[in-house]
Coordinates of C-alpha atoms in Angstrom, one line a residue:
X1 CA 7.6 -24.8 2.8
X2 CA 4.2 -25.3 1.2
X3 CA 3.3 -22.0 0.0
X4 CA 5.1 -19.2 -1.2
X5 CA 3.4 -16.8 1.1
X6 CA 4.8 -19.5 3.8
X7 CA 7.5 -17.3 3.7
X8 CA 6.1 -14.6 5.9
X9 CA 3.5 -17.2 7.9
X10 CA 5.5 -19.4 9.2
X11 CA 7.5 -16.6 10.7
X12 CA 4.4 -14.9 12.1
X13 CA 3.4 -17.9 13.3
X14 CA 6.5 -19.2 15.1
X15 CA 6.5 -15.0 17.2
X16 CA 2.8 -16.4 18.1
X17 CA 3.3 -19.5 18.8
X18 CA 6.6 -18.6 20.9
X19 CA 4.5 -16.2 22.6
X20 CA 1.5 -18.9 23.2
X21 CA 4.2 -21.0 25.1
X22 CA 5.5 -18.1 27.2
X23 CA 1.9 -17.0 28.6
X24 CA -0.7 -19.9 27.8
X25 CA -2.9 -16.9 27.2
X26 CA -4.0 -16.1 23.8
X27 CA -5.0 -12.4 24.6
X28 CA -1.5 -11.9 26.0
X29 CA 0.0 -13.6 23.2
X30 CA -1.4 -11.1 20.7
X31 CA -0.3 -8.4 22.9
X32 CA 3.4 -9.7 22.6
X33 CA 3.2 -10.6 19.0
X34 CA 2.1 -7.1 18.5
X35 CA 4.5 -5.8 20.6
X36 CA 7.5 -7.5 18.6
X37 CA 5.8 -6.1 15.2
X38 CA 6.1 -3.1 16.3
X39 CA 9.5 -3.4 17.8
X40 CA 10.6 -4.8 14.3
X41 CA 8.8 -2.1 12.5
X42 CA 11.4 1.1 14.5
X43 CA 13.9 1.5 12.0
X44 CA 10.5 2.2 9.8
X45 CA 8.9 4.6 12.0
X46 CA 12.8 6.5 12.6
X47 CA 13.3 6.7 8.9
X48 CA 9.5 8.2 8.7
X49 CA 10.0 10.8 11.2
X50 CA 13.3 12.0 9.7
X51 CA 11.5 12.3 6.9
X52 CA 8.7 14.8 8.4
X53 CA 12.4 16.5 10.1
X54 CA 13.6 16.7 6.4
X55 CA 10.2 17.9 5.1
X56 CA 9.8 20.7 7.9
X57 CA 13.2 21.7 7.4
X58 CA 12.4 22.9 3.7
X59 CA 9.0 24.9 4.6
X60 CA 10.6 27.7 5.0
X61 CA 11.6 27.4 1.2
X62 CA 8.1 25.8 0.3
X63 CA 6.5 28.8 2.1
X64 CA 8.7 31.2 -0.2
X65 CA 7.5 29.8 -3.5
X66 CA 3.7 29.7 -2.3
X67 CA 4.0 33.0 -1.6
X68 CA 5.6 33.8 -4.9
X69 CA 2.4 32.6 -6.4
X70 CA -0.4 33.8 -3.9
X71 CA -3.4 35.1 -5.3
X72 CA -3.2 33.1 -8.7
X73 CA -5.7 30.3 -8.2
X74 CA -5.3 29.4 -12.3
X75 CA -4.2 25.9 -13.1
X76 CA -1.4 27.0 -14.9
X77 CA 0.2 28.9 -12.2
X78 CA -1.1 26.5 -9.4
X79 CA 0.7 23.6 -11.6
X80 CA 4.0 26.0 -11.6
X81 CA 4.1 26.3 -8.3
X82 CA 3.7 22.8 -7.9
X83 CA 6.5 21.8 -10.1
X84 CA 9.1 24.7 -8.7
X85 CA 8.3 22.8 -5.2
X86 CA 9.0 19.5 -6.3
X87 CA 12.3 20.6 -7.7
X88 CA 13.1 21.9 -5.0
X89 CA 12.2 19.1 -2.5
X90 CA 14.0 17.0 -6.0
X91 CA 17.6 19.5 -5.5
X92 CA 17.1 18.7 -1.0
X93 CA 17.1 14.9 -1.9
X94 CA 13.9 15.2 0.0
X95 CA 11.1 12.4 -1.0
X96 CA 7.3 13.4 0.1
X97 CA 6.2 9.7 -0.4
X98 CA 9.1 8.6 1.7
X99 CA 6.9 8.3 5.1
X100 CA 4.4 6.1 3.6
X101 CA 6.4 2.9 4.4
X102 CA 4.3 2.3 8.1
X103 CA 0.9 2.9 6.4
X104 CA 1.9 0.1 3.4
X105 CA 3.5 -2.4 5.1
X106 CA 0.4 -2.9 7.8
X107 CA -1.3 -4.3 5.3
X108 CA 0.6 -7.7 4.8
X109 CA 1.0 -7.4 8.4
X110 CA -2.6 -7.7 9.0
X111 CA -3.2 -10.2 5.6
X112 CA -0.4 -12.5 7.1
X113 CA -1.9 -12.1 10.8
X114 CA -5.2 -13.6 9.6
X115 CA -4.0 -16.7 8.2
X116 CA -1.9 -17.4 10.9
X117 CA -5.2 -17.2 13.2
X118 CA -7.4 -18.9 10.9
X119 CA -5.1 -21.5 9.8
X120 CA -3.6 -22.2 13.4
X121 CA -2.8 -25.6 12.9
X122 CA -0.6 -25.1 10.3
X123 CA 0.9 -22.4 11.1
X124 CA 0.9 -22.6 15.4
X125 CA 0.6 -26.1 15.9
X126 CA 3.3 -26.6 12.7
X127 CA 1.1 -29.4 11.4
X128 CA 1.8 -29.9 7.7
X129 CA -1.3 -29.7 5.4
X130 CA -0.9 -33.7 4.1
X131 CA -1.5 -34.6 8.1
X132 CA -4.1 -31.6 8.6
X133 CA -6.3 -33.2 5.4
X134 CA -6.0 -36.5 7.3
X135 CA -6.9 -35.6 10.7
X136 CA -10.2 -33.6 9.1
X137 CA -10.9 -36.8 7.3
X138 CA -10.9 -38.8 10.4
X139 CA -12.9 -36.2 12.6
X140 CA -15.9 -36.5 9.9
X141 CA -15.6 -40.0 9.8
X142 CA -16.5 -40.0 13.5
X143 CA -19.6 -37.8 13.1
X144 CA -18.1 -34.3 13.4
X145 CA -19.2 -31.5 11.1
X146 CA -16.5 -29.3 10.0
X147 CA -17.5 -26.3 8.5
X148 CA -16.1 -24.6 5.3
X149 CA -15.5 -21.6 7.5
X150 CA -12.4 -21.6 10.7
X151 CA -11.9 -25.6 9.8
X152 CA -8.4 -25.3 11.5
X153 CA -10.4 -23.3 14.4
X154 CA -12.9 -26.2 14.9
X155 CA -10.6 -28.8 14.5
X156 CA -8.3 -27.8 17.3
X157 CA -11.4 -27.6 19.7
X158 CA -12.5 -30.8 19.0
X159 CA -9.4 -32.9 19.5
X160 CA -8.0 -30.2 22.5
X161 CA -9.7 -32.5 25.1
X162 CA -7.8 -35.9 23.8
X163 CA -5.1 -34.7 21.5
X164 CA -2.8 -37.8 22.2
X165 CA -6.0 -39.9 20.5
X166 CA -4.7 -38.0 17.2
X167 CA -1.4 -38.5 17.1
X168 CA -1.7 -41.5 14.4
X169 CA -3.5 -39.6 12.4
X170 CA -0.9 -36.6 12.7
X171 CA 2.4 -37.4 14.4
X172 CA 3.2 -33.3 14.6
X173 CA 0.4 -32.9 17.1
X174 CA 2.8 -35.2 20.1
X175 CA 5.2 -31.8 20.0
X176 CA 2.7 -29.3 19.1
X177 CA 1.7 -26.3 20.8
X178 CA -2.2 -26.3 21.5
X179 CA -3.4 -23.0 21.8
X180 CA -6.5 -22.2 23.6
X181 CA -8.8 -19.8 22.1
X182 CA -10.9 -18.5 24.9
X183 CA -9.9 -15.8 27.3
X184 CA -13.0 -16.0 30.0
X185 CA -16.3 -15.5 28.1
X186 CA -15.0 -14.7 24.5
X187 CA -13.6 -16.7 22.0
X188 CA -11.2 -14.8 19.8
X189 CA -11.3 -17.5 17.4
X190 CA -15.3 -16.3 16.3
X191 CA -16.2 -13.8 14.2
X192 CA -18.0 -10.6 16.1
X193 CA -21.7 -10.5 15.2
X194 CA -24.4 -8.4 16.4
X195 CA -26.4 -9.7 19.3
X196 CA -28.6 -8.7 22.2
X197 CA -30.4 -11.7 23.2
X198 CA -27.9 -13.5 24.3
X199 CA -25.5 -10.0 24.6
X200 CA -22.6 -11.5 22.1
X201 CA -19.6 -9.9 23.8
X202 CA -17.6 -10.3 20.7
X203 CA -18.9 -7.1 19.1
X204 CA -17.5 -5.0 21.8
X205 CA -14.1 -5.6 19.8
X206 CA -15.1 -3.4 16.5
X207 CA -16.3 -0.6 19.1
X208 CA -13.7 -0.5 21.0
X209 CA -11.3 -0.7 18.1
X210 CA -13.8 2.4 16.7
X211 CA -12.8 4.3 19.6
X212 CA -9.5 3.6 20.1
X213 CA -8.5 4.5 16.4
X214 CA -10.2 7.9 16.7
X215 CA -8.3 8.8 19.9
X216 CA -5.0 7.5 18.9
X217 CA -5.7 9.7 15.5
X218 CA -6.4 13.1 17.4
X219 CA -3.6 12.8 19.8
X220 CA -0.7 11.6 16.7
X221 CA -1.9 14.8 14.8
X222 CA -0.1 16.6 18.0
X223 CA 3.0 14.9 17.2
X224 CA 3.5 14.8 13.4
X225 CA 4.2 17.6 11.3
X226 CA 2.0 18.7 8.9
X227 CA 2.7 20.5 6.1
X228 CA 1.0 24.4 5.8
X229 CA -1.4 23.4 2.3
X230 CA -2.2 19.9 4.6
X231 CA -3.2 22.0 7.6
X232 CA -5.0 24.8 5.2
X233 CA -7.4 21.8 4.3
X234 CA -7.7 20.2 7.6
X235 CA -11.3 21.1 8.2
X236 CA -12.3 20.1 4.6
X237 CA -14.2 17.6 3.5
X238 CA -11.8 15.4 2.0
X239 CA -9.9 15.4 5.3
X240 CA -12.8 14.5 8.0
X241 CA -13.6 11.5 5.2
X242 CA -10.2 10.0 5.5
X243 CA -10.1 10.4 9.3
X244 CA -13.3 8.8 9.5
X245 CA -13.0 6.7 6.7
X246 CA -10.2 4.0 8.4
X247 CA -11.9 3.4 11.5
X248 CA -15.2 2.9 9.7
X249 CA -13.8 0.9 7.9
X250 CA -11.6 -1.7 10.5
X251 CA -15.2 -1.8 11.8
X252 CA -16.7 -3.4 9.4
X253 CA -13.5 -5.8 8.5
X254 CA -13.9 -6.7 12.1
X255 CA -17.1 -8.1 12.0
X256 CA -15.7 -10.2 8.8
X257 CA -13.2 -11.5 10.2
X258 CA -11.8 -13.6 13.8
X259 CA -11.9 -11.1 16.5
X260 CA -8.2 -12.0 17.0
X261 CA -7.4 -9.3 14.1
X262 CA -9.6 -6.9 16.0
X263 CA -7.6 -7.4 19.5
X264 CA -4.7 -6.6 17.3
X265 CA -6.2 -3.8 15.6
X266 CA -6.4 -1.9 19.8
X267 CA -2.8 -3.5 20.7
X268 CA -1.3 -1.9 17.6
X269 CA -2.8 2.0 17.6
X270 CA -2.2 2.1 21.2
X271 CA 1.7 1.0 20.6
X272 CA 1.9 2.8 17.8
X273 CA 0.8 6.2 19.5
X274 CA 3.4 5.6 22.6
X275 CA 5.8 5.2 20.1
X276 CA 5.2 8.2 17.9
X277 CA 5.1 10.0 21.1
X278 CA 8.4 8.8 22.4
X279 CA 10.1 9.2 18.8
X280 CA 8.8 12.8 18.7
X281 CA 10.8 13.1 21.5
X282 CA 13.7 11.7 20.7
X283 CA 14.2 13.4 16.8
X284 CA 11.8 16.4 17.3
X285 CA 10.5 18.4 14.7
X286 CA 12.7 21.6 13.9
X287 CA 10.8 25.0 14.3
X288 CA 11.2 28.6 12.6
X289 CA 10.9 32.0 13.4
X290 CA 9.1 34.4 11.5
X291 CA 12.6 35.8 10.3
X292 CA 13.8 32.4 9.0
X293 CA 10.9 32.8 6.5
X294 CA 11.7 36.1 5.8
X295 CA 15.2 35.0 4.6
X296 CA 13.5 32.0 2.3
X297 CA 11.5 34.2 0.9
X298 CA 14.7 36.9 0.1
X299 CA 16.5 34.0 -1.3
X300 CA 13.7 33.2 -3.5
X301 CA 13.0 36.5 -4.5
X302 CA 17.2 37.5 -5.4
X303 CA 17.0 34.1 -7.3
X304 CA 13.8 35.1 -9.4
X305 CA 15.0 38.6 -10.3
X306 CA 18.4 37.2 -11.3
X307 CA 16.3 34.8 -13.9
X308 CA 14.8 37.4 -15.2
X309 CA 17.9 39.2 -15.7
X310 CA 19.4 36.8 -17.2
X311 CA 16.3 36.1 -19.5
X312 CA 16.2 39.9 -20.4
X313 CA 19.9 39.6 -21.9
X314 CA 19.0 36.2 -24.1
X315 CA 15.1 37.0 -24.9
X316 CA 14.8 37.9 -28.7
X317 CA 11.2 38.7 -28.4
X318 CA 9.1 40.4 -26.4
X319 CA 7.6 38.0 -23.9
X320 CA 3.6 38.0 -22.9
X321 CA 2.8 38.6 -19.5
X322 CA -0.2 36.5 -19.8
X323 CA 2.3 33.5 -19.7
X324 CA 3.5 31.8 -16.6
X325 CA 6.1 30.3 -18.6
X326 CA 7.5 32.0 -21.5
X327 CA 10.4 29.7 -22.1
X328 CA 7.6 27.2 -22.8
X329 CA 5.5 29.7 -24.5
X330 CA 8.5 30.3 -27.2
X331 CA 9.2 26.9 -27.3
X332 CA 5.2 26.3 -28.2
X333 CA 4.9 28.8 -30.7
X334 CA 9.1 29.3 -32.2
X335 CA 7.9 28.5 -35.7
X336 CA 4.8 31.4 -35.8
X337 CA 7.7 33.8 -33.7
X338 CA 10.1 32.9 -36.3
X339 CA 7.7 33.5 -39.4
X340 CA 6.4 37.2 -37.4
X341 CA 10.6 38.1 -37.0
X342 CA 10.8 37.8 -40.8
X343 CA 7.4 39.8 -41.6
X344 CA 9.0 42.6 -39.8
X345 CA 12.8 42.7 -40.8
X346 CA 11.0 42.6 -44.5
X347 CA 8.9 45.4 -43.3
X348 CA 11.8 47.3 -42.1
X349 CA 13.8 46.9 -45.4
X350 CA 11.7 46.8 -48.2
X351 CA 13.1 45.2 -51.6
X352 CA 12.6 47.5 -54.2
X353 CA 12.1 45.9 -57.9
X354 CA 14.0 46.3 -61.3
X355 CA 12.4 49.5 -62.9
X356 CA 10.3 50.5 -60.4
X357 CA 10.2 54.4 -59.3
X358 CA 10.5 55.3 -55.4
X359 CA 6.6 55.6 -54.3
X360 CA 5.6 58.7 -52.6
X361 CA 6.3 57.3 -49.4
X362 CA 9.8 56.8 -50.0
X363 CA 10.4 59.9 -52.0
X364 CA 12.2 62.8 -50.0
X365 CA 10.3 65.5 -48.4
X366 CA 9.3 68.0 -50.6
X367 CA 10.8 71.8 -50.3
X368 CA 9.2 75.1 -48.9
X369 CA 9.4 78.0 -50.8
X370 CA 11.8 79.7 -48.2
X371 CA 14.0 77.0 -49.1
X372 CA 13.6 76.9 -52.8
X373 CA 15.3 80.9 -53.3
X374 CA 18.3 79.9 -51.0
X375 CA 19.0 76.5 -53.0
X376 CA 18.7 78.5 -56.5
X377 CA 20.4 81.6 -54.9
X378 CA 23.3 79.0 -53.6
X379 CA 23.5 77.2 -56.9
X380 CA 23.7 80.1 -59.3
X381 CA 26.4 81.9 -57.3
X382 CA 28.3 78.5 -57.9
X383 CA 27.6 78.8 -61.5
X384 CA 29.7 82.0 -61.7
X385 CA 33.1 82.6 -62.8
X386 CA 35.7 83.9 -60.6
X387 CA 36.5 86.5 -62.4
X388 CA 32.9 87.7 -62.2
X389 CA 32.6 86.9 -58.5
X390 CA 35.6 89.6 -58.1
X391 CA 34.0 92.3 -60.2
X392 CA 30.9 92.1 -58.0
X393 CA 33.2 93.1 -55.3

């Protein structure tokens, strides 16, 4: 092992090399070694579409708290919703991002793929580089040219005809596999470029992969769940960008790189949509009536008035409607709640100072006139003796 990254190479090449020996066809080849990727890559796709199960499963509940919130388009409220979801999806030990694994791990896929296709003498012939740098050395000290760009490619084509000439220079060569790069006209081992006069055949590859990523898009769409916000902005702009966006940009990879990557580009979205197709079958996607949404949303609604209950009994202010969140309002502002709690008990029970005489508005209400003859009437009969109380009987 020469490289670290020889640690995914070298495997990548052996399934392509292995492949090579079964077919002697490199077009076949790619099919096969696409075919074992993807065979390789199941347990992904499974664990992805339980996922989407998992995920349409809780829309019921996801539809509840959207409708809890509809008509409030504030950022605030849009951000509450979004956090009560997540908690939610967070209580279901249900992970959004957990389908992403396909979409990442194409990437190394394809990075891997192209050094194994421009480095094929390393990594399909199993040539180490010490006898590679030789056997270069010795092809441009017979005349050749060897160009900075596909040197492996070149290399092979030049000693294909008389490989056993070589074997001096590198010994690996007598047990190597030489592929062959051509498959009738093309040569998968070129880069695609743009040509009418002569018609380069080559550049058919980024149109057909074009094509072919498109379709496979449309018809997967039928057969993955989509969440209600994802299909509410399907005919948005940010949408048609992304579908457009990937295929657009294979394209233009593909007329970077060998058109080997591009073959596997159109071997890989057409396996890819059989098998999404025959996984939908297998683990299909749970559907709900209208009533099953109807019981989310009486869930969610018990749940909420039973919070607020249970917030009216512990609340020692009065809480503003104007807040989505009055736990984190009090929170924000417990100090200024604290210091207006105080104003008013002080307000309630004034503290009256050493020597100073009730103010009007604390004296007692004066008394009518009516009043004033009974209370002096009362009082003097309760100045009288008894004795006189008895005469005046």
């Amino acid at each position: 092992m020469e490289s670290i990254f020889d640690i995914l190479y070298i495997p990548m090449g052996y399934i392509l090399r292995f492949a090579y020996s079964l077919t002697n066809n490199y077009l076949t080849s790619i099919f096969l070694f696409t075919l074992v990727i993807e065979l390789l890559l199941i347990p992904i796709a499974i664990k992805q579409q339980k996922n989407q199960i998992k995920q349409a499963s809780l829309a019921p509940k996801a539809a509840a708290i959207r409708k809890k919130y509809a008509g409030r388009t504030d950022q605030a409220t849009q951000q509450k919703m979004q956090q009560e979801t997540m908690d939610m999806y967070k209580a279901e030990n249900f992970n959004p991002a957990g389908g992403c694994g396909p979409l990442l791990i194409q990437f190394p896929i394809i990075i891997c793929l192209y050094n194994v296709v421009t480095r094929p003498l390393r990594y399909i012939c199993n040539v180490p580089n010490t006898q590679i740098e030789a056997l270069k050395n010795t092809l441009e000290g017979l005349g050749h040219e060897i160009g900075a760009s596909n040197t492996q490619i070149e290399m092979i084509n030049l000693i294909r005809g008389n490989v056993s000439d070589y074997y001096s220079v590198a010994p690996a060569l007598e047990k190597a596999v030489i592929p062959n790069f051509h498959v009738g006209p093309l040569d998968l081992s070129q880069v695609p470029e743009i040509s009418f006069k002569p018609f380069n055949w080559l550049m058919l590859i980024p149109v057909i992969t074009f094509v072919v990523m498109i379709i496979s898009q449309y018809i997967m769409q039928k057969f993955t769940y989509q969440s209600p916000e994802a299909k509410d902005t399907q005919n948005a702009a940010s949408m048609k960008i992304m579908m457009w966006s990937m295929p657009l940009l294979s394209v233009y990879f593909e007329f970077k790189l060998s058109a080997a990557i591009g073959v596997y580009w159109i071997f890989r979205n057409i396996l890819q949509l059989v098998e999404r197709i025959v996984i939908s079958k297998l683990f299909p996607i749970p559907k709900f009536t209208e009533e099953d949404y109807k019981e989310a949303e009486r869930q969610a609604g018990l749940s909420e008035r039973q919070k607020k209950k249970e917030a009216k009994e512990n609340k020692k202010f009065v809480r503003s409607l104007h807040h989505i969140d009055d736990e984190e309002y009090i929170e924000k502002h417990k100090e200024e709640l604290a210091e207006l709690e105080a104003e008013k008990e002080v307000k309630n029970v004034p503290e009256k100072k050493v020597g100073e005489t009730s103010s009007a508005k604390n004296a007692p209400a004066p008394i009518k006139n009516d009043e004033k003859d009974s209370y002096a009437a009362k009082n003097s009969d309760s100045d009288k003796k008894p004795e006189e109380k008895q005469d005046n009987k």
